[in-house]
PDB file of C-alpha atoms in Angstrom:
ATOM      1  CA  UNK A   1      92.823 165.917  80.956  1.00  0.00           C
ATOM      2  CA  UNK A   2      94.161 163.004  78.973  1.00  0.00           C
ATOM      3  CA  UNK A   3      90.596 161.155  78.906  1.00  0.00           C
ATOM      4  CA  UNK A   4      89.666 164.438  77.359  1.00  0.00           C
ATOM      5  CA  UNK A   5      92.396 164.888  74.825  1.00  0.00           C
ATOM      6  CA  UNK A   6      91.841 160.835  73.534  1.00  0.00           C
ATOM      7  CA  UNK A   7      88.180 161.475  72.593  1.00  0.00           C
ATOM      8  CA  UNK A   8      88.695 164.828  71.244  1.00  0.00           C
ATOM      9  CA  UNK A   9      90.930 163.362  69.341  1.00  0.00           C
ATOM     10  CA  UNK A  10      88.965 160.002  67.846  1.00  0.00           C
ATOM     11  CA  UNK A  11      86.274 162.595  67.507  1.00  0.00           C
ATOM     12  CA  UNK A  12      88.250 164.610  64.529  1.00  0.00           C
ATOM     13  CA  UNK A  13      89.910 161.419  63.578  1.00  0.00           C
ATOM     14  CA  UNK A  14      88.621 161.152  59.327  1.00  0.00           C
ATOM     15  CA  UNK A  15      89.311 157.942  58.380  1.00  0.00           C
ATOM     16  CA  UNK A  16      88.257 158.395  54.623  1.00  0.00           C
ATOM     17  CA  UNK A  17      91.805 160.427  54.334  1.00  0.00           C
ATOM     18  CA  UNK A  18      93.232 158.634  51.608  1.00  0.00           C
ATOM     19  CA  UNK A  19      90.702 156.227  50.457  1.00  0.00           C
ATOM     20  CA  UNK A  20      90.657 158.195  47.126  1.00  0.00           C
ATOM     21  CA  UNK A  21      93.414 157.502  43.830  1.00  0.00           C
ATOM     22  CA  UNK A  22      96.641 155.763  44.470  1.00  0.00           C
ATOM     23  CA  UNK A  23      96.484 156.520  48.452  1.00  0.00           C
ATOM     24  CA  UNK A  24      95.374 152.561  48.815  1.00  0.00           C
ATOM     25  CA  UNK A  25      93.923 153.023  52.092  1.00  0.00           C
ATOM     26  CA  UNK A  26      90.336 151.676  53.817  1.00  0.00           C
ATOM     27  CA  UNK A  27      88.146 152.574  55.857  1.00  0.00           C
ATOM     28  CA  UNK A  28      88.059 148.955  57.359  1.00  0.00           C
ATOM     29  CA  UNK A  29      87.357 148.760  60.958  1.00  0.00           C
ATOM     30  CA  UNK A  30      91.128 147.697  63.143  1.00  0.00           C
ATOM     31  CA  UNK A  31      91.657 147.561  66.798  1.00  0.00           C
ATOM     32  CA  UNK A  32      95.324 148.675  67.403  1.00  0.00           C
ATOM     33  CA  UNK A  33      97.243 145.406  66.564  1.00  0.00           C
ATOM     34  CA  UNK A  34      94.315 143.782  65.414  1.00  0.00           C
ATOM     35  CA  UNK A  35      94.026 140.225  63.915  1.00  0.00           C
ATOM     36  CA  UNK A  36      91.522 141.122  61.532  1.00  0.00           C
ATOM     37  CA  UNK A  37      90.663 144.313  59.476  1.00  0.00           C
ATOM     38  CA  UNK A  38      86.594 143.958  58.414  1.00  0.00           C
ATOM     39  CA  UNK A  39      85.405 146.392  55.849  1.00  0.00           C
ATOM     40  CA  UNK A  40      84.114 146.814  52.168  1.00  0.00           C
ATOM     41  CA  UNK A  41      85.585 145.481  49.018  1.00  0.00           C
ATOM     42  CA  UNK A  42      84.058 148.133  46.864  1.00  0.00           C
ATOM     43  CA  UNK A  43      83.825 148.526  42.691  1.00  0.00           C
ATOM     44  CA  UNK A  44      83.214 151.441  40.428  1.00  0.00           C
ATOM     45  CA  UNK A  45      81.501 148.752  38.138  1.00  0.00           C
ATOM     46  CA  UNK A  46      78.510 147.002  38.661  1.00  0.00           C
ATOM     47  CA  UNK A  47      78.822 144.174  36.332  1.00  0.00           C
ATOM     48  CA  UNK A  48      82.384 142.565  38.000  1.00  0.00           C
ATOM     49  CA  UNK A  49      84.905 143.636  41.012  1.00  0.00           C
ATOM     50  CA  UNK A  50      87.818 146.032  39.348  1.00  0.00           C
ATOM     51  CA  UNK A  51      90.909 144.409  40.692  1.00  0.00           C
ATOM     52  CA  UNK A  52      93.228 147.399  39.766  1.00  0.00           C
ATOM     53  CA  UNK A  53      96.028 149.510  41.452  1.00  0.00           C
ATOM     54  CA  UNK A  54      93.087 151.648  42.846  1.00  0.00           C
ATOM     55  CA  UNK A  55      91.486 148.913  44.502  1.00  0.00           C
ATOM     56  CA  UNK A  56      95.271 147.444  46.906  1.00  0.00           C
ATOM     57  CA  UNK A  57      93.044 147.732  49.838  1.00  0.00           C
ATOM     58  CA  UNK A  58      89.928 147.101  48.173  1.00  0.00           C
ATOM     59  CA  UNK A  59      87.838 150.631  48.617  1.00  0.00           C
ATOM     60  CA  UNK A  60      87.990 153.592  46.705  1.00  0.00           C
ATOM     61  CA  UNK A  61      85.708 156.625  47.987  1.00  0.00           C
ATOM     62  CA  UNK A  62      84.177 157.297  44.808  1.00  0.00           C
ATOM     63  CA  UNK A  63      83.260 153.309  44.012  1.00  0.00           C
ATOM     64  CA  UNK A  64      78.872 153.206  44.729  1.00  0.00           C
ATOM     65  CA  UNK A  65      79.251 148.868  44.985  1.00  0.00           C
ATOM     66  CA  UNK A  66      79.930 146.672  47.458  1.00  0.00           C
ATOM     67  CA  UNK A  67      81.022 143.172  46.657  1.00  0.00           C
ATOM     68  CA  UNK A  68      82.020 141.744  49.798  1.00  0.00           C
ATOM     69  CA  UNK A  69      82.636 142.554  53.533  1.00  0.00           C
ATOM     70  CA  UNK A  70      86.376 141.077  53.796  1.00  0.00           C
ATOM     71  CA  UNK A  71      87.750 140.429  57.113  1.00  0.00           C
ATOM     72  CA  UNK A  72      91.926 141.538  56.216  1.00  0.00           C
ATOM     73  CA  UNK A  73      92.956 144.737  54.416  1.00  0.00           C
ATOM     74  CA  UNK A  74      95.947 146.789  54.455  1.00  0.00           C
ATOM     75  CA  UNK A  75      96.343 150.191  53.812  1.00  0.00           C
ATOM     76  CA  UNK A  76      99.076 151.787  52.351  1.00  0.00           C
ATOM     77  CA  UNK A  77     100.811 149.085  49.799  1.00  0.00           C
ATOM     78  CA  UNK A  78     101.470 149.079  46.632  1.00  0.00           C
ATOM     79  CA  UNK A  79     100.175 145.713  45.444  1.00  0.00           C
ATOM     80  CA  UNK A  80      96.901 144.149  46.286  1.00  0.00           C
ATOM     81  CA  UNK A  81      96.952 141.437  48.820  1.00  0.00           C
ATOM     82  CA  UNK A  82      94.582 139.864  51.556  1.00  0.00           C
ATOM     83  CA  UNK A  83      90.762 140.339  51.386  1.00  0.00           C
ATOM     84  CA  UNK A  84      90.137 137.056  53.015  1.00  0.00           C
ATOM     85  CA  UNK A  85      86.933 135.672  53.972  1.00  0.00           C
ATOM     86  CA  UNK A  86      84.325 137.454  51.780  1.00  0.00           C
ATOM     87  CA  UNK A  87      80.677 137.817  53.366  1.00  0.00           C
ATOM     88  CA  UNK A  88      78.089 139.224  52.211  1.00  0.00           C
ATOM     89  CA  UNK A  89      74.303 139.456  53.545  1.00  0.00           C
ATOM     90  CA  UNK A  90      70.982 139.460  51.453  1.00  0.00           C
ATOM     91  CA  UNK A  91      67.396 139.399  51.548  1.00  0.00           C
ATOM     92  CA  UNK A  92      65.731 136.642  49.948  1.00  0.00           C
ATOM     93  CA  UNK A  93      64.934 137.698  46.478  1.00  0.00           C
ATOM     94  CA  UNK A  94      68.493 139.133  45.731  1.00  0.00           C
ATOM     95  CA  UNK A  95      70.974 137.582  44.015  1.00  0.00           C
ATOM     96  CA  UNK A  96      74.146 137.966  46.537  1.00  0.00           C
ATOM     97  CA  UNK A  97      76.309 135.434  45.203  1.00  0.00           C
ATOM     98  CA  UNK A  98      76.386 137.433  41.149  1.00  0.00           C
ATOM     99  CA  UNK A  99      75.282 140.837  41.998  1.00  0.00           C
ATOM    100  CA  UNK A 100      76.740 143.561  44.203  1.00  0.00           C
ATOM    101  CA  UNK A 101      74.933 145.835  46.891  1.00  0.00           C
ATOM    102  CA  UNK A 102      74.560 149.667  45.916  1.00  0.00           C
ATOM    103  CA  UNK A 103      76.477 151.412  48.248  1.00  0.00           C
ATOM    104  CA  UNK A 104      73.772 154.179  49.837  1.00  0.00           C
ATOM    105  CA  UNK A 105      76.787 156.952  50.124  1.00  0.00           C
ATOM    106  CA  UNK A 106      75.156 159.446  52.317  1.00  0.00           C
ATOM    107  CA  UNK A 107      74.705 156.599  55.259  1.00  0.00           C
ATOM    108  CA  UNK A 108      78.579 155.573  55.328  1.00  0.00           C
ATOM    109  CA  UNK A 109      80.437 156.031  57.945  1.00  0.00           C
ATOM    110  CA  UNK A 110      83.905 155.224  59.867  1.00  0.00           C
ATOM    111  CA  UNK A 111      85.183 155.609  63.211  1.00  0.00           C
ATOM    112  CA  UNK A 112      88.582 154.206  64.902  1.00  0.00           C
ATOM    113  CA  UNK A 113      87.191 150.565  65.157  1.00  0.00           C
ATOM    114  CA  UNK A 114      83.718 151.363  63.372  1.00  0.00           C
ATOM    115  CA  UNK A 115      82.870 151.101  59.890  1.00  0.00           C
ATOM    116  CA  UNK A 116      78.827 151.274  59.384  1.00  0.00           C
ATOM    117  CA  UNK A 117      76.650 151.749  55.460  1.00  0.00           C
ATOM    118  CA  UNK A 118      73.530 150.763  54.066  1.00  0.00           C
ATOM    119  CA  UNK A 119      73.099 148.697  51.627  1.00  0.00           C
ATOM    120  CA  UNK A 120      70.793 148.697  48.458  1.00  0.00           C
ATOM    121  CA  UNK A 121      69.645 145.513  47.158  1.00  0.00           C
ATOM    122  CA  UNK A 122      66.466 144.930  44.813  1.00  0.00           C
ATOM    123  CA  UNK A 123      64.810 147.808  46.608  1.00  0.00           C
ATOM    124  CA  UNK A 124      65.123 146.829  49.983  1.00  0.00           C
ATOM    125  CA  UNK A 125      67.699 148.313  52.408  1.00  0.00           C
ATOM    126  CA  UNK A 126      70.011 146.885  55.029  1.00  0.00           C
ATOM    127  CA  UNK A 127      71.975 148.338  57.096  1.00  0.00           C
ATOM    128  CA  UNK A 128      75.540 147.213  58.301  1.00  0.00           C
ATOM    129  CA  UNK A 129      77.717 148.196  61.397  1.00  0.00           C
ATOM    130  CA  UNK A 130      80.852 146.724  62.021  1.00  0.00           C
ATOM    131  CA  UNK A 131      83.144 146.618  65.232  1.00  0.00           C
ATOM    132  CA  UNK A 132      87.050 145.300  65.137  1.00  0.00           C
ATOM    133  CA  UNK A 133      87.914 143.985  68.483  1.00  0.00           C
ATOM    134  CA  UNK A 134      91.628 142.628  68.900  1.00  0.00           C
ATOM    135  CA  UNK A 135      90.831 139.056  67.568  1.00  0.00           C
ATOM    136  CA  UNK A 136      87.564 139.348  65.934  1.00  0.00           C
ATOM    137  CA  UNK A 137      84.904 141.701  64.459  1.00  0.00           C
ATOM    138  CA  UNK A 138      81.072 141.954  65.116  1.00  0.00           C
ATOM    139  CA  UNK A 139      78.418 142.972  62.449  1.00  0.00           C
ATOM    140  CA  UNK A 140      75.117 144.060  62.879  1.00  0.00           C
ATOM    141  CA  UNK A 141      72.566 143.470  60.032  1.00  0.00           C
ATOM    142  CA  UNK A 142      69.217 144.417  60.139  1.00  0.00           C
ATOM    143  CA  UNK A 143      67.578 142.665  57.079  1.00  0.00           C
ATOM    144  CA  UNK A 144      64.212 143.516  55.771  1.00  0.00           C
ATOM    145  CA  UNK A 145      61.112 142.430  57.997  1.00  0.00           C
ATOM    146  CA  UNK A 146      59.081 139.200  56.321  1.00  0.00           C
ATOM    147  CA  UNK A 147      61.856 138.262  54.343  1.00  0.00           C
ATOM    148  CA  UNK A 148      63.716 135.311  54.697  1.00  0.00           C
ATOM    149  CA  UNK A 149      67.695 136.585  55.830  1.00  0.00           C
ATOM    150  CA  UNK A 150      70.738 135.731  53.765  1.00  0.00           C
ATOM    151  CA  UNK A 151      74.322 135.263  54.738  1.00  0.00           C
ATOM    152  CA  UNK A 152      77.190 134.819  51.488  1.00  0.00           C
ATOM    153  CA  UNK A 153      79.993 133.287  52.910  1.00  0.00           C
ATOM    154  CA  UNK A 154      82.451 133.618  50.177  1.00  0.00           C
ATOM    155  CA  UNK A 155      85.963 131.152  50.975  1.00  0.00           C
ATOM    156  CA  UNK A 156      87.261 131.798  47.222  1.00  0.00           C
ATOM    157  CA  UNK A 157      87.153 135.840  47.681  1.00  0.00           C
ATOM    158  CA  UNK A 158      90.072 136.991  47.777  1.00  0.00           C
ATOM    159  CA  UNK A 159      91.408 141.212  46.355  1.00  0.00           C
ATOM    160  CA  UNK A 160      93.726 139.742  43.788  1.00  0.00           C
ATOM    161  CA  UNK A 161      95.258 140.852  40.428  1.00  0.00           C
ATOM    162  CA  UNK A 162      94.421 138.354  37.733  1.00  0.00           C
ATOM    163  CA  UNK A 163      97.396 140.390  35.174  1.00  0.00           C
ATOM    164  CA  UNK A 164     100.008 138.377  38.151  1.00  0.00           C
ATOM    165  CA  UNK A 165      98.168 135.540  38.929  1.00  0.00           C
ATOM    166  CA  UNK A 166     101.290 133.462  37.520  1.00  0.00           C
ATOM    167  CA  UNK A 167     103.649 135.138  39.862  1.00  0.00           C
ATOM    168  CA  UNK A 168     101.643 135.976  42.953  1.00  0.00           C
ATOM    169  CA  UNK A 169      98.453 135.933  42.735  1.00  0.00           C
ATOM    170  CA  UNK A 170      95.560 134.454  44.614  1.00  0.00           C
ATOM    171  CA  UNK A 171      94.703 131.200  44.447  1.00  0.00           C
ATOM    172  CA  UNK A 172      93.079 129.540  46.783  1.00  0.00           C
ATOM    173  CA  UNK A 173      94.560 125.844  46.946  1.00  0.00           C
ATOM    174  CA  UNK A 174      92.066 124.276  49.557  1.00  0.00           C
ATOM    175  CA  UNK A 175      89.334 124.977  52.202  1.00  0.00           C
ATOM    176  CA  UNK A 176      86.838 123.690  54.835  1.00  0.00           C
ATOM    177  CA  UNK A 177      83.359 124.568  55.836  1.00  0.00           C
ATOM    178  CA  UNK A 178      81.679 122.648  58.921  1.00  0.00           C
ATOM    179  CA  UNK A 179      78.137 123.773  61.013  1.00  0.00           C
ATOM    180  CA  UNK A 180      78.877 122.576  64.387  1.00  0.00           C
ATOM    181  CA  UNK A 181      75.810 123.862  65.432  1.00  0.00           C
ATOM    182  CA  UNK A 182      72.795 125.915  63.976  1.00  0.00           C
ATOM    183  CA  UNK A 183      74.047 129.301  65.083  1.00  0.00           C
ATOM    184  CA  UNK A 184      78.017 128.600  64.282  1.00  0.00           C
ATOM    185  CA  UNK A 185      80.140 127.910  60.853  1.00  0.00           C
ATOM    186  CA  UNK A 186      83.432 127.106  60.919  1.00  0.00           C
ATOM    187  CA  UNK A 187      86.084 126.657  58.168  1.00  0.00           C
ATOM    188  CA  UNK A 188      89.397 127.498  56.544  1.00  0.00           C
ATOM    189  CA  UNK A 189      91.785 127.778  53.445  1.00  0.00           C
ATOM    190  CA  UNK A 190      95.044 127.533  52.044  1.00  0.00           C
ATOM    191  CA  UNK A 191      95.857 130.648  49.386  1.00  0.00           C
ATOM    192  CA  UNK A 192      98.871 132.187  47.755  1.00  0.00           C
ATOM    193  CA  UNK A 193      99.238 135.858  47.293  1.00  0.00           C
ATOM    194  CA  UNK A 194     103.042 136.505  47.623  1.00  0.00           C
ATOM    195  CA  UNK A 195     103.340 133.812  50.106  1.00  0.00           C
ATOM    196  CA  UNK A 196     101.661 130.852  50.884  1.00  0.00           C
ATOM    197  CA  UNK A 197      99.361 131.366  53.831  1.00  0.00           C
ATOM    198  CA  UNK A 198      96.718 129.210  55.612  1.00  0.00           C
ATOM    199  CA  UNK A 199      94.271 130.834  57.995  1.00  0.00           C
ATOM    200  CA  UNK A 200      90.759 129.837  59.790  1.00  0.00           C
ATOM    201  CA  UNK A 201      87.451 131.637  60.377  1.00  0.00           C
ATOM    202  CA  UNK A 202      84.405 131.188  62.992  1.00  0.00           C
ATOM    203  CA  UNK A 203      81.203 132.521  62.664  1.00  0.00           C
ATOM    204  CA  UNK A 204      78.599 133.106  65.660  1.00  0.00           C
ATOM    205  CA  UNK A 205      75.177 133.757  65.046  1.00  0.00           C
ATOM    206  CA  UNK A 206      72.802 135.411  67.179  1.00  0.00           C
ATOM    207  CA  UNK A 207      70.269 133.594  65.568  1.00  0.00           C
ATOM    208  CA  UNK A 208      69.741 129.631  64.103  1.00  0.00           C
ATOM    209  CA  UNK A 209      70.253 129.629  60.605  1.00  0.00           C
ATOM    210  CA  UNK A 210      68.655 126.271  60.436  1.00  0.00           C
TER     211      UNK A 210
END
């Protein structure tokens, strides 16, 4: 009976709740007590990413771009903060490091620990899935067949208020980028939003890059 109850449960569980106006909360994948909280950073506007009192956690339901995949979000505040680690796949062709994806509504999706889309880019579609574990997060992209596959990996992304950047805002004061091999990256950074933080990143790749 409780095995029963739990999935009845996750199975009405409606994580967009609040992802609309001033609730400031995302639809970012989280295992309970998580270390890391991957979703979309999202933006009404296609020309640049609104950083706004909408946007504390970086989504708003009604926003149709994606910027960035972030790996930390909150939900709930009432300032904007984290957003570390931006990423960001494309298909050759696409500009991923100026432009943003379309964000192909009717194929979004979140689950406790799931957060899936599509993305539009030039004309071409990929689609994204994304699973929080307790200490990391696994995506799986699907990028368009014959073209070459893309990977942003943004270390100055950050969801940030530039009106406050003199008090708290981000600013990243250092980071780190090294390719051990030719299916992992590793790095870091040093950034101040509130506090002064430094945290790391490692990414595994299921296939060479090189």
């Amino acid at each position: 009976m409780v095995s029963l109850i739990s999935v009845l449960l996750v199975a009405a569980t409606d994580l967009f709740i609040g992802t609309q106006g001033l609730g400031n909360v995302t639809p970012a994948a989280a295992a309970p007590f998580g270390l890391v909280q991957p979703g979309p950073d999202t933006s009404v506007a296609q020309d640049r990413f609104l950083s706004d009192k909408g946007h504390c956690s970086g989504y708003q339901h009604d926003d149709r771009w994606i910027w960035r995949f972030s790996q930390t979000h909150v939900s709930g505040t009432g300032c904007i903060t984290f957003g570390d680690f931006g990423l960001l796949p494309y298909p050759d062709g696409f500009d991923g490091r100026n432009r943003p994806a379309k964000l192909l509504k009717e194929t979004e999706s979140a689950a406790p620990g799931r957060y899936s889309v599509t993305l539009g880019m030039g004309g071409e579609k990929l689609p994204v899935e994304i699973v929080a574990l307790p200490r990391s997060a696994v995506y799986r992209i699907v990028y368009p067949k014959g073209k070459a596959a893309k990977l942003l990996v943004d270390l100055d992304w950050g969801l940030r208020d530039p009106s406050m950047d003199d008090c708290f805002g981000k600013r990243v004061f250092s980071s780190s980028c090294a390719f051990p091999t030719s299916r992992s990256v590793q790095g870091g950074r040093r950034v101040k939003i509130w506090n002064e933080y430094e945290n790391f990143f490692a990414l595994e790749f299921s296939h060479p890059y090189l």
